Amino acid sequence: MSLQIVTIVGARPQFIKAAPVSAQLRQYHQEYLVHTGQHYDANMSQLFFDELGIPAPDVNLEIGSAPHGEQTAQMLSAIEKILSSQKPDVVLVYGDTNSTLAGALAAAKLNIPVAHVEAGLRSFNRAMPEEINRILTDRMADTLFCPTQTAVAHLHNEGMTAGVFLSGDVMYDAALHFAEMAKDKSDILQQLQLNERSFILATCHRPQNTDSADALRAIVAALIDCQEPVVFPVHPRTRGFLRHSGLLESLQQNRHIAMIEPVGYLDMIQLEQHAKKVVTDSGGVQKEAYFFKTPCITLRDETEWVETVEDGWNVLVGADYEKIIAAIKHFTPPQQQNDHYGDGHAAEKIARHLQEFYGVH
Ligand code: UD1
Ligand code: UDP
């Protein structure tokens, strides 16, 4: 029996996760796709639907940016109306954004089962808005699709065993699937005149780095002083803080730093595959660097993706100027990696598991 599934997405990494999952879900089930509108710039949203072949959302709630409580509340109210009329068998949410929390909470309040893709991740840093969103979403979920064994262990430690399923990481599915396409379709390396493994790829958008003038200043100073060509696709949140703190101009004046608008996924994975090193505070980018065997320098003190650090491919440097520069100059991973993120078929497993779990009434 095919299921009626309502999927909630809203932010850039969720579109990328939905690409492989929606394609699989629609082979077995009927999916109604809700875009909350959390991200709305063309290069943070529509671009991903166009280039990754994600089905057009059935509805875009156009909630937009707002303080966290207000944004989440507006999403909750709008999603509740949709779920009340759609009456799905299950609501599928991804990751740890405010869209994730709103979707899970709206469903739980209506007694509709929740399936959480990327369950069980923990940074153990409750100052991160995402950590609160994850913990609450996992508590409300009936089916918890874990990307890694570490995530399964976190849930077990918190007393959650029922409904926990090790699916593997849908971002690994996406990276494998789209890497070939990126070779043909992306000309970002030519556009920016970049040579193989000769540049640093930087991204930064976590509030702990962007909203703190000291942290942002240290990161920018390290990128300026590292004496390597740097490609820096700037998240809209970060652009605002750079402008506000006067750092935008110093970055723009530096000829070895290419500050560019956020790029599409195909350009991004092309950059990740060819960079000498990646400097980032993004969750997704840390893993993609690992998938593509590019050393990663993480601008945080902890990570949810601990396997990348344990294997020696990722180093945590926080927003520490000296550590960032030292890692850009000297960090060298070993050759070996381990299989932490599944076999590239996580999306298929998720679609099949949903059928087994909810398909029999
Ligand atoms: C959100 C998620 C974060 C995720 C990130 C992915 C939460 C709490 N945070 O952070 O977990 O890693 O998305 O990128 O859900 N803005 C624009 N245009 C857009 C989107 C945002 O200009 O299309 C600007 C607005 O000024 C907005 C700010 O970016 O206030 C932050 O956007 P928001 O969605 O609140 O949080 P992110 O930092 O993007
Ligand atoms: N990404 C992208 N273009 C960019 C920056 C990132 O396509 O300019 C992709 C990146 O490859 C990864 C995802 O966006 O798949 C990560 O999203 P983000 O860093 O916004 O959020 P996080 O993963 O930290 O939640």
Tab-separated table of C-alpha atoms and ligand atoms in Angstrom:
chain	number	residue	atom	x	y	z
A	1	MET	CA	0.000	0.000	0.000
A	2	SER	CA	1.402	3.368	-0.914
A	3	LEU	CA	1.689	5.967	1.842
A	4	GLN	CA	0.661	9.609	1.851
A	5	ILE	CA	3.731	11.483	3.047
A	6	VAL	CA	4.059	15.179	3.774
A	7	THR	CA	7.709	16.287	3.622
A	8	ILE	CA	8.835	19.545	5.199
A	9	VAL	CA	11.883	21.411	3.863
A	10	GLY	CA	12.943	25.042	4.171
A	11	ALA	CA	16.717	25.578	4.278
A	12	ARG	CA	19.510	24.931	1.768
A	13	PRO	CA	20.899	21.666	3.225
A	14	GLN	CA	17.370	20.237	3.344
A	15	PHE	CA	16.885	20.693	-0.389
A	16	ILE	CA	20.094	18.731	-0.976
A	17	LYS	CA	18.975	15.951	1.398
A	18	ALA	CA	15.524	15.862	-0.197
A	19	ALA	CA	16.955	15.389	-3.708
A	20	PRO	CA	17.831	11.674	-3.367
A	21	VAL	CA	15.062	10.933	-0.852
A	22	SER	CA	12.173	12.456	-2.827
A	23	ALA	CA	13.260	10.569	-5.931
A	24	GLN	CA	13.068	7.270	-4.009
A	25	LEU	CA	9.933	8.104	-2.011
A	26	ARG	CA	8.008	8.817	-5.169
A	27	GLN	CA	8.679	5.311	-6.477
A	28	TYR	CA	6.671	3.851	-3.618
A	29	HIS	CA	4.581	6.605	-2.062
A	30	GLN	CA	2.695	9.835	-2.677
A	31	GLU	CA	4.631	12.832	-1.481
A	32	TYR	CA	3.277	16.315	-0.769
A	33	LEU	CA	6.251	18.671	-0.487
A	34	VAL	CA	6.028	21.701	1.795
A	35	HIS	CA	8.660	24.481	1.548
A	36	THR	CA	8.473	26.687	4.619
A	37	GLY	CA	10.271	29.561	2.864
A	38	GLN	CA	12.945	29.757	5.593
A	39	HIS	CA	15.469	30.253	2.774
A	40	TYR	CA	14.133	32.263	-0.140
A	41	ASP	CA	16.933	33.922	-2.171
A	42	ALA	CA	17.112	32.270	-5.580
A	43	ASN	CA	20.671	31.041	-4.897
A	44	MET	CA	19.659	29.612	-1.485
A	45	SER	CA	16.517	27.860	-2.731
A	46	GLN	CA	15.176	27.758	-6.323
A	47	LEU	CA	18.606	27.013	-7.805
A	48	PHE	CA	18.692	23.675	-5.953
A	49	PHE	CA	15.240	22.622	-7.167
A	50	ASP	CA	16.251	23.460	-10.732
A	51	GLU	CA	19.659	21.815	-10.879
A	52	LEU	CA	19.016	18.761	-8.686
A	53	GLY	CA	15.633	17.901	-10.213
A	54	ILE	CA	13.794	18.141	-6.894
A	55	PRO	CA	10.031	18.147	-7.479
A	56	ALA	CA	8.506	21.628	-7.197
A	57	PRO	CA	7.024	22.191	-3.741
A	58	ASP	CA	3.264	21.682	-3.589
A	59	VAL	CA	3.159	24.742	-1.385
A	60	ASN	CA	5.638	27.447	-0.329
A	61	LEU	CA	4.607	28.975	2.991
A	62	GLU	CA	6.910	31.975	2.391
A	63	ILE	CA	7.589	32.443	6.107
A	64	GLY	CA	10.987	34.091	5.473
A	65	SER	CA	13.400	35.403	8.103
A	66	ALA	CA	12.367	36.343	11.655
A	67	PRO	CA	13.590	35.816	15.218
A	68	HIS	CA	13.633	32.092	16.021
A	69	GLY	CA	10.486	31.932	18.163
A	70	GLU	CA	8.441	33.990	15.747
A	71	GLN	CA	9.721	32.126	12.679
A	72	THR	CA	9.062	28.722	14.255
A	73	ALA	CA	5.620	29.785	15.479
A	74	GLN	CA	4.571	31.031	12.049
A	75	MET	CA	5.730	27.769	10.477
A	76	LEU	CA	3.943	25.721	13.145
A	77	SER	CA	0.665	27.475	12.527
A	78	ALA	CA	0.861	27.218	8.739
A	79	ILE	CA	2.023	23.561	8.735
A	80	GLU	CA	-0.774	22.593	11.135
A	81	LYS	CA	-3.367	23.811	8.630
A	82	ILE	CA	-1.766	21.808	5.836
A	83	LEU	CA	-1.501	18.617	7.877
A	84	SER	CA	-5.116	18.982	9.014
A	85	SER	CA	-6.292	19.044	5.425
A	86	GLN	CA	-3.780	16.577	3.932
A	87	LYS	CA	-4.116	14.010	6.762
A	88	PRO	CA	-0.899	12.170	5.794
A	89	ASP	CA	0.186	8.769	7.134
A	90	VAL	CA	3.532	10.241	8.130
A	91	VAL	CA	5.396	13.568	8.155
A	92	LEU	CA	9.035	13.490	7.065
A	93	VAL	CA	11.486	16.084	8.380
A	94	TYR	CA	15.223	16.566	7.776
A	95	GLY	CA	18.094	17.676	9.968
A	96	ASP	CA	17.927	20.344	12.631
A	97	THR	CA	16.606	23.690	11.415
A	98	ASN	CA	13.621	25.652	12.653
A	99	SER	CA	11.662	24.165	9.726
A	100	THR	CA	12.473	20.682	11.105
A	101	LEU	CA	11.222	21.516	14.580
A	102	ALA	CA	8.058	23.223	13.330
A	103	GLY	CA	7.197	20.291	11.056
A	104	ALA	CA	7.733	17.686	13.760
A	105	LEU	CA	5.819	19.639	16.391
A	106	ALA	CA	2.847	20.348	14.122
A	107	ALA	CA	2.615	16.633	13.290
A	108	ALA	CA	3.077	15.440	16.874
A	109	LYS	CA	0.297	17.761	18.087
A	110	LEU	CA	-2.057	16.204	15.522
A	111	ASN	CA	-0.971	12.656	16.430
A	112	ILE	CA	0.541	12.129	13.009
A	113	PRO	CA	3.684	9.950	13.014
A	114	VAL	CA	6.986	11.764	12.453
A	115	ALA	CA	9.963	10.326	10.557
A	116	HIS	CA	13.261	12.155	11.154
A	117	VAL	CA	16.045	11.881	8.592
A	118	GLU	CA	19.438	12.637	10.186
A	119	ALA	CA	18.306	11.615	13.666
A	120	GLY	CA	20.616	11.147	16.639
A	121	LEU	CA	23.203	13.812	15.871
A	122	ARG	CA	24.531	15.672	18.877
A	123	SER	CA	27.127	18.385	19.394
A	124	PHE	CA	26.465	18.461	23.161
A	125	ASN	CA	26.487	22.241	22.839
A	126	ARG	CA	23.076	23.540	23.835
A	127	ALA	CA	24.008	27.076	22.835
A	128	MET	CA	23.519	25.954	19.219
A	129	PRO	CA	19.940	26.463	18.060
A	130	GLU	CA	20.287	23.266	16.028
A	131	GLU	CA	21.064	21.155	19.121
A	132	ILE	CA	17.729	22.096	20.692
A	133	ASN	CA	15.913	21.450	17.411
A	134	ARG	CA	17.508	17.997	17.090
A	135	ILE	CA	16.825	16.859	20.623
A	136	LEU	CA	13.187	17.936	20.467
A	137	THR	CA	12.623	16.487	16.997
A	138	ASP	CA	14.140	13.140	17.994
A	139	ARG	CA	11.859	13.022	21.040
A	140	MET	CA	8.815	13.528	18.840
A	141	ALA	CA	9.856	11.157	16.061
A	142	ASP	CA	8.463	7.631	15.718
A	143	THR	CA	11.006	6.638	13.089
A	144	LEU	CA	14.569	7.848	13.507
A	145	PHE	CA	16.788	7.453	10.463
A	146	CYS	CA	20.371	7.688	11.678
A	147	PRO	CA	23.204	8.530	9.280
A	148	THR	CA	25.920	6.928	11.430
A	149	GLN	CA	26.495	4.352	14.136
A	150	THR	CA	27.498	7.242	16.420
A	151	ALA	CA	24.013	8.730	15.988
A	152	VAL	CA	22.413	5.381	16.879
A	153	ALA	CA	24.567	5.228	20.019
A	154	HIS	CA	23.519	8.755	21.069
A	155	LEU	CA	19.854	7.794	20.842
A	156	HIS	CA	20.461	4.588	22.794
A	157	ASN	CA	22.260	6.589	25.484
A	158	GLU	CA	19.194	8.801	25.744
A	159	GLY	CA	16.959	5.746	26.128
A	160	MET	CA	15.627	5.684	22.562
A	161	THR	CA	15.730	2.327	20.825
A	162	ALA	CA	12.267	1.861	19.296
A	163	GLY	CA	12.023	3.105	15.712
A	164	VAL	CA	15.773	3.712	15.437
A	165	PHE	CA	17.138	2.673	12.034
A	166	LEU	CA	20.690	2.989	10.698
A	167	SER	CA	20.018	4.165	7.145
A	168	GLY	CA	23.362	5.738	6.254
A	169	ASP	CA	23.739	9.347	5.217
A	170	VAL	CA	21.536	10.741	2.449
A	171	MET	CA	24.162	13.459	1.882
A	172	TYR	CA	26.576	10.702	0.862
A	173	ASP	CA	23.967	9.479	-1.639
A	174	ALA	CA	23.684	13.019	-3.014
A	175	ALA	CA	27.445	13.568	-3.195
A	176	LEU	CA	28.013	10.301	-5.089
A	177	HIS	CA	25.091	10.851	-7.413
A	178	PHE	CA	25.803	14.453	-8.342
A	179	ALA	CA	29.632	14.378	-8.454
A	180	GLU	CA	29.606	12.969	-11.998
A	181	MET	CA	27.024	15.497	-13.149
A	182	ALA	CA	29.078	18.299	-11.606
A	183	LYS	CA	32.080	17.360	-13.766
A	184	ASP	CA	30.019	17.946	-16.911
A	185	LYS	CA	27.820	20.816	-15.870
A	186	SER	CA	29.907	23.006	-13.583
A	187	ASP	CA	32.466	25.398	-15.043
A	188	ILE	CA	33.200	27.149	-11.736
A	189	LEU	CA	36.889	26.195	-11.783
A	190	GLN	CA	37.358	27.773	-15.219
A	191	GLN	CA	35.237	30.800	-14.300
A	192	LEU	CA	37.377	31.526	-11.248
A	193	GLN	CA	40.594	30.415	-13.008
A	194	LEU	CA	41.414	27.875	-10.328
A	195	ASN	CA	44.045	25.204	-10.605
A	196	GLU	CA	43.704	21.741	-9.125
A	197	ARG	CA	44.321	21.654	-5.341
A	198	SER	CA	45.696	25.194	-5.361
A	199	PHE	CA	43.079	27.092	-3.353
A	200	ILE	CA	41.295	27.136	-0.008
A	201	LEU	CA	37.482	26.855	-0.057
A	202	ALA	CA	35.903	28.710	2.875
A	203	THR	CA	32.333	28.875	4.193
A	204	CYS	CA	31.056	30.348	7.430
A	205	HIS	CA	27.513	30.846	8.716
A	206	ARG	CA	27.165	29.570	12.304
A	207	PRO	CA	25.889	32.286	14.680
A	208	GLN	CA	28.774	31.611	17.095
A	209	ASN	CA	31.132	32.802	14.321
A	210	THR	CA	29.038	35.372	12.459
A	211	ASP	CA	27.264	37.107	15.330
A	212	SER	CA	30.427	37.537	17.418
A	213	ALA	CA	32.559	40.438	16.162
A	214	ASP	CA	35.701	38.907	17.728
A	215	ALA	CA	35.184	35.502	16.143
A	216	LEU	CA	34.353	36.911	12.730
A	217	ARG	CA	37.360	39.266	12.851
A	218	ALA	CA	39.727	36.377	13.728
A	219	ILE	CA	38.384	34.192	10.917
A	220	VAL	CA	38.577	36.984	8.340
A	221	ALA	CA	42.106	37.926	9.471
A	222	ALA	CA	43.234	34.310	9.106
A	223	LEU	CA	41.780	34.064	5.584
A	224	ILE	CA	43.502	37.318	4.629
A	225	ASP	CA	46.861	36.391	6.193
A	226	CYS	CA	47.086	32.744	5.115
A	227	GLN	CA	48.742	33.679	1.809
A	228	GLU	CA	46.741	31.180	-0.199
A	229	PRO	CA	44.106	31.885	-2.845
A	230	VAL	CA	40.744	31.638	-1.069
A	231	VAL	CA	37.296	31.058	-2.587
A	232	PHE	CA	34.610	32.219	-0.182
A	233	PRO	CA	30.944	31.740	-1.155
A	234	VAL	CA	29.289	34.014	1.384
A	235	HIS	CA	26.080	32.949	3.159
A	236	PRO	CA	23.549	35.823	3.339
A	237	ARG	CA	23.636	35.768	7.122
A	238	THR	CA	27.413	36.286	7.054
A	239	ARG	CA	27.325	39.024	4.418
A	240	GLY	CA	25.111	41.072	6.732
A	241	PHE	CA	27.508	40.749	9.674
A	242	LEU	CA	30.600	41.380	7.517
A	243	ARG	CA	29.065	44.607	6.241
A	244	HIS	CA	27.972	45.680	9.699
A	245	SER	CA	31.432	45.127	11.225
A	246	GLY	CA	33.346	46.830	8.377
A	247	LEU	CA	35.107	43.564	7.464
A	248	LEU	CA	33.478	43.298	4.065
A	249	GLU	CA	35.737	46.000	2.620
A	250	SER	CA	38.978	44.452	3.882
A	251	LEU	CA	37.957	41.150	2.304
A	252	GLN	CA	36.990	42.826	-0.974
A	253	GLN	CA	40.312	44.669	-1.138
A	254	ASN	CA	42.299	41.429	-0.978
A	255	ARG	CA	43.045	40.137	-4.439
A	256	HIS	CA	43.716	36.578	-3.301
A	257	ILE	CA	40.214	36.257	-1.803
A	258	ALA	CA	37.348	35.585	-4.215
A	259	MET	CA	34.234	36.540	-2.295
A	260	ILE	CA	31.356	35.161	-4.289
A	261	GLU	CA	27.613	34.729	-3.864
A	262	PRO	CA	26.405	31.338	-2.577
A	263	VAL	CA	26.858	28.813	-5.374
A	264	GLY	CA	24.694	25.906	-6.526
A	265	TYR	CA	25.368	22.384	-5.299
A	266	LEU	CA	27.110	21.262	-8.511
A	267	ASP	CA	29.551	24.169	-8.331
A	268	MET	CA	30.025	23.589	-4.621
A	269	ILE	CA	30.950	19.931	-4.897
A	270	GLN	CA	33.219	20.731	-7.798
A	271	LEU	CA	35.005	23.303	-5.598
A	272	GLU	CA	35.165	20.844	-2.681
A	273	GLN	CA	36.683	18.124	-4.850
A	274	HIS	CA	39.402	20.367	-6.212
A	275	ALA	CA	40.272	22.533	-3.204
A	276	LYS	CA	43.583	22.077	-1.423
A	277	LYS	CA	41.774	22.390	1.897
A	278	VAL	CA	38.320	23.373	3.118
A	279	VAL	CA	37.788	25.836	5.969
A	280	THR	CA	34.207	25.732	7.235
A	281	ASP	CA	31.708	25.689	10.077
A	282	SER	CA	29.056	23.937	7.979
A	283	GLY	CA	27.918	20.451	8.912
A	284	GLY	CA	27.326	19.354	5.336
A	285	VAL	CA	30.565	20.807	4.006
A	286	GLN	CA	32.657	18.988	6.650
A	287	LYS	CA	31.272	15.681	5.454
A	288	GLU	CA	31.531	16.440	1.765
A	289	ALA	CA	35.198	17.351	2.285
A	290	TYR	CA	35.608	13.907	3.851
A	291	PHE	CA	33.727	12.154	1.017
A	292	PHE	CA	36.006	13.838	-1.523
A	293	LYS	CA	39.185	13.323	0.505
A	294	THR	CA	39.855	17.028	0.927
A	295	PRO	CA	41.368	17.971	4.314
A	296	CYS	CA	38.888	19.943	6.409
A	297	ILE	CA	39.578	22.676	8.972
A	298	THR	CA	36.480	23.255	11.077
A	299	LEU	CA	35.788	26.644	12.643
A	300	ARG	CA	34.152	25.116	15.693
A	301	ASP	CA	35.175	23.579	19.011
A	302	GLU	CA	33.042	20.489	18.526
A	303	THR	CA	31.350	18.643	15.693
A	304	GLU	CA	28.469	16.240	15.216
A	305	TRP	CA	30.477	14.449	12.530
A	306	VAL	CA	33.098	13.060	14.915
A	307	GLU	CA	34.126	10.271	12.526
A	308	THR	CA	35.774	12.807	10.224
A	309	VAL	CA	37.957	13.998	13.121
A	310	GLU	CA	38.655	10.497	14.477
A	311	ASP	CA	39.852	9.407	11.036
A	312	GLY	CA	42.230	12.387	10.955
A	313	TRP	CA	40.584	14.185	7.993
A	314	ASN	CA	39.057	17.054	9.966
A	315	VAL	CA	40.619	19.300	12.603
A	316	LEU	CA	38.667	21.515	15.038
A	317	VAL	CA	40.192	24.984	15.388
A	318	GLY	CA	37.310	27.171	16.624
A	319	ALA	CA	37.650	30.825	15.668
A	320	ASP	CA	41.306	30.886	16.722
A	321	TYR	CA	43.490	32.919	14.323
A	322	GLU	CA	46.731	31.042	15.081
A	323	LYS	CA	45.152	27.605	14.858
A	324	ILE	CA	43.417	28.406	11.568
A	325	ILE	CA	46.651	29.631	9.971
A	326	ALA	CA	48.644	26.676	11.335
A	327	ALA	CA	46.075	24.194	10.008
A	328	ILE	CA	45.965	25.859	6.578
A	329	LYS	CA	49.766	25.562	6.414
A	330	HIS	CA	50.412	22.217	8.063
A	331	PHE	CA	47.318	20.007	8.574
A	332	THR	CA	47.902	16.731	6.754
A	333	PRO	CA	45.459	13.823	7.013
A	334	PRO	CA	46.469	10.180	6.709
A	335	GLN	CA	45.551	8.333	3.512
A	336	GLN	CA	43.058	5.967	5.075
A	337	GLN	CA	39.350	6.494	5.645
A	338	ASN	CA	36.647	4.192	6.994
A	339	ASP	CA	33.058	3.492	5.900
A	340	HIS	CA	31.015	5.601	8.276
A	341	TYR	CA	28.305	7.043	6.088
A	342	GLY	CA	26.661	4.037	4.471
A	343	ASP	CA	26.781	2.666	0.955
A	344	GLY	CA	25.197	5.498	-1.025
A	345	HIS	CA	21.733	3.891	-0.858
A	346	ALA	CA	20.383	5.517	2.291
A	347	ALA	CA	17.461	7.155	0.474
A	348	GLU	CA	16.265	3.842	-0.929
A	349	LYS	CA	16.459	2.234	2.518
A	350	ILE	CA	14.439	5.088	3.993
A	351	ALA	CA	11.686	4.760	1.375
A	352	ARG	CA	11.464	0.985	1.861
A	353	HIS	CA	11.578	1.192	5.637
A	354	LEU	CA	8.722	3.691	5.698
A	355	GLN	CA	6.661	1.215	3.694
A	356	GLU	CA	7.408	-1.608	6.145
A	357	PHE	CA	6.870	0.573	9.202
A	358	TYR	CA	3.700	2.448	8.269
A	359	GLY	CA	2.394	0.531	5.257
A	360	VAL	CA	0.342	-2.079	7.118
A	361	HIS	CA	-2.750	-0.627	8.781
B	1	UD1	C1	19.739	28.062	8.985
B	1	UD1	C2	19.647	26.974	10.044
B	1	UD1	C3	21.006	26.303	10.195
B	1	UD1	C4	21.527	25.813	8.860
B	1	UD1	C5	21.506	26.929	7.835
B	1	UD1	C6	21.856	26.385	6.488
B	1	UD1	C7	18.107	27.349	11.953
B	1	UD1	C8	18.017	27.749	13.365
B	1	UD1	N1	19.315	27.539	11.358
B	1	UD1	O1	20.658	29.042	9.438
B	1	UD1	O2	20.877	25.188	11.064
B	1	UD1	O3	22.846	25.354	9.012
B	1	UD1	O4	20.183	27.489	7.771
B	1	UD1	O5	22.274	27.370	5.617
B	1	UD1	O6	17.146	26.878	11.390
B	1	UD1	N2	18.889	35.178	4.652
B	1	UD1	C9	18.756	35.782	3.438
B	1	UD1	N3	18.230	35.041	2.416
B	1	UD1	C10	17.834	33.764	2.547
B	1	UD1	C11	17.973	33.164	3.802
B	1	UD1	C12	18.507	33.880	4.850
B	1	UD1	O7	19.096	36.953	3.256
B	1	UD1	O8	17.371	33.161	1.559
B	1	UD1	C13	19.508	35.958	5.763
B	1	UD1	C14	18.513	36.730	6.586
B	1	UD1	O9	19.128	37.922	6.982
B	1	UD1	C15	18.314	35.857	7.793
B	1	UD1	C16	19.686	35.216	7.969
B	1	UD1	O10	20.165	35.040	6.636
B	1	UD1	O11	17.930	36.563	8.936
B	1	UD1	C17	19.666	33.888	8.664
B	1	UD1	O12	18.745	32.976	8.046
B	1	UD1	P1	18.073	31.799	8.928
B	1	UD1	O13	17.326	30.891	8.028
B	1	UD1	O14	17.352	32.377	10.098
B	1	UD1	O15	19.300	31.059	9.554
B	1	UD1	P2	20.614	30.510	8.870
B	1	UD1	O16	21.765	31.222	9.484
B	1	UD1	O17	20.472	30.514	7.396
B	2	UDP	N1	26.383	24.545	-0.315
B	2	UDP	C1	26.109	24.991	-1.601
B	2	UDP	N2	26.518	26.249	-1.952
B	2	UDP	C2	27.195	27.065	-1.102
B	2	UDP	C3	27.477	26.593	0.202
B	2	UDP	C4	27.051	25.336	0.564
B	2	UDP	O1	25.512	24.260	-2.393
B	2	UDP	O2	27.525	28.197	-1.497
B	2	UDP	C5	25.936	23.197	0.067
B	2	UDP	C6	27.016	22.295	0.587
B	2	UDP	O3	27.672	21.621	-0.477
B	2	UDP	C7	26.238	21.354	1.496
B	2	UDP	C8	25.140	22.219	2.023
B	2	UDP	O4	25.035	23.336	1.151
B	2	UDP	O5	25.662	20.295	0.759
B	2	UDP	C9	25.466	22.676	3.403
B	2	UDP	O6	24.579	23.645	3.793
B	2	UDP	P1	24.925	24.756	4.866
B	2	UDP	O7	26.380	24.920	4.994
B	2	UDP	O8	24.120	25.938	4.495
B	2	UDP	O9	24.256	24.164	6.182
B	2	UDP	P2	24.691	23.055	7.252
B	2	UDP	O10	25.104	21.825	6.544
B	2	UDP	O11	25.752	23.642	8.109
B	2	UDP	O12	23.439	22.869	8.044
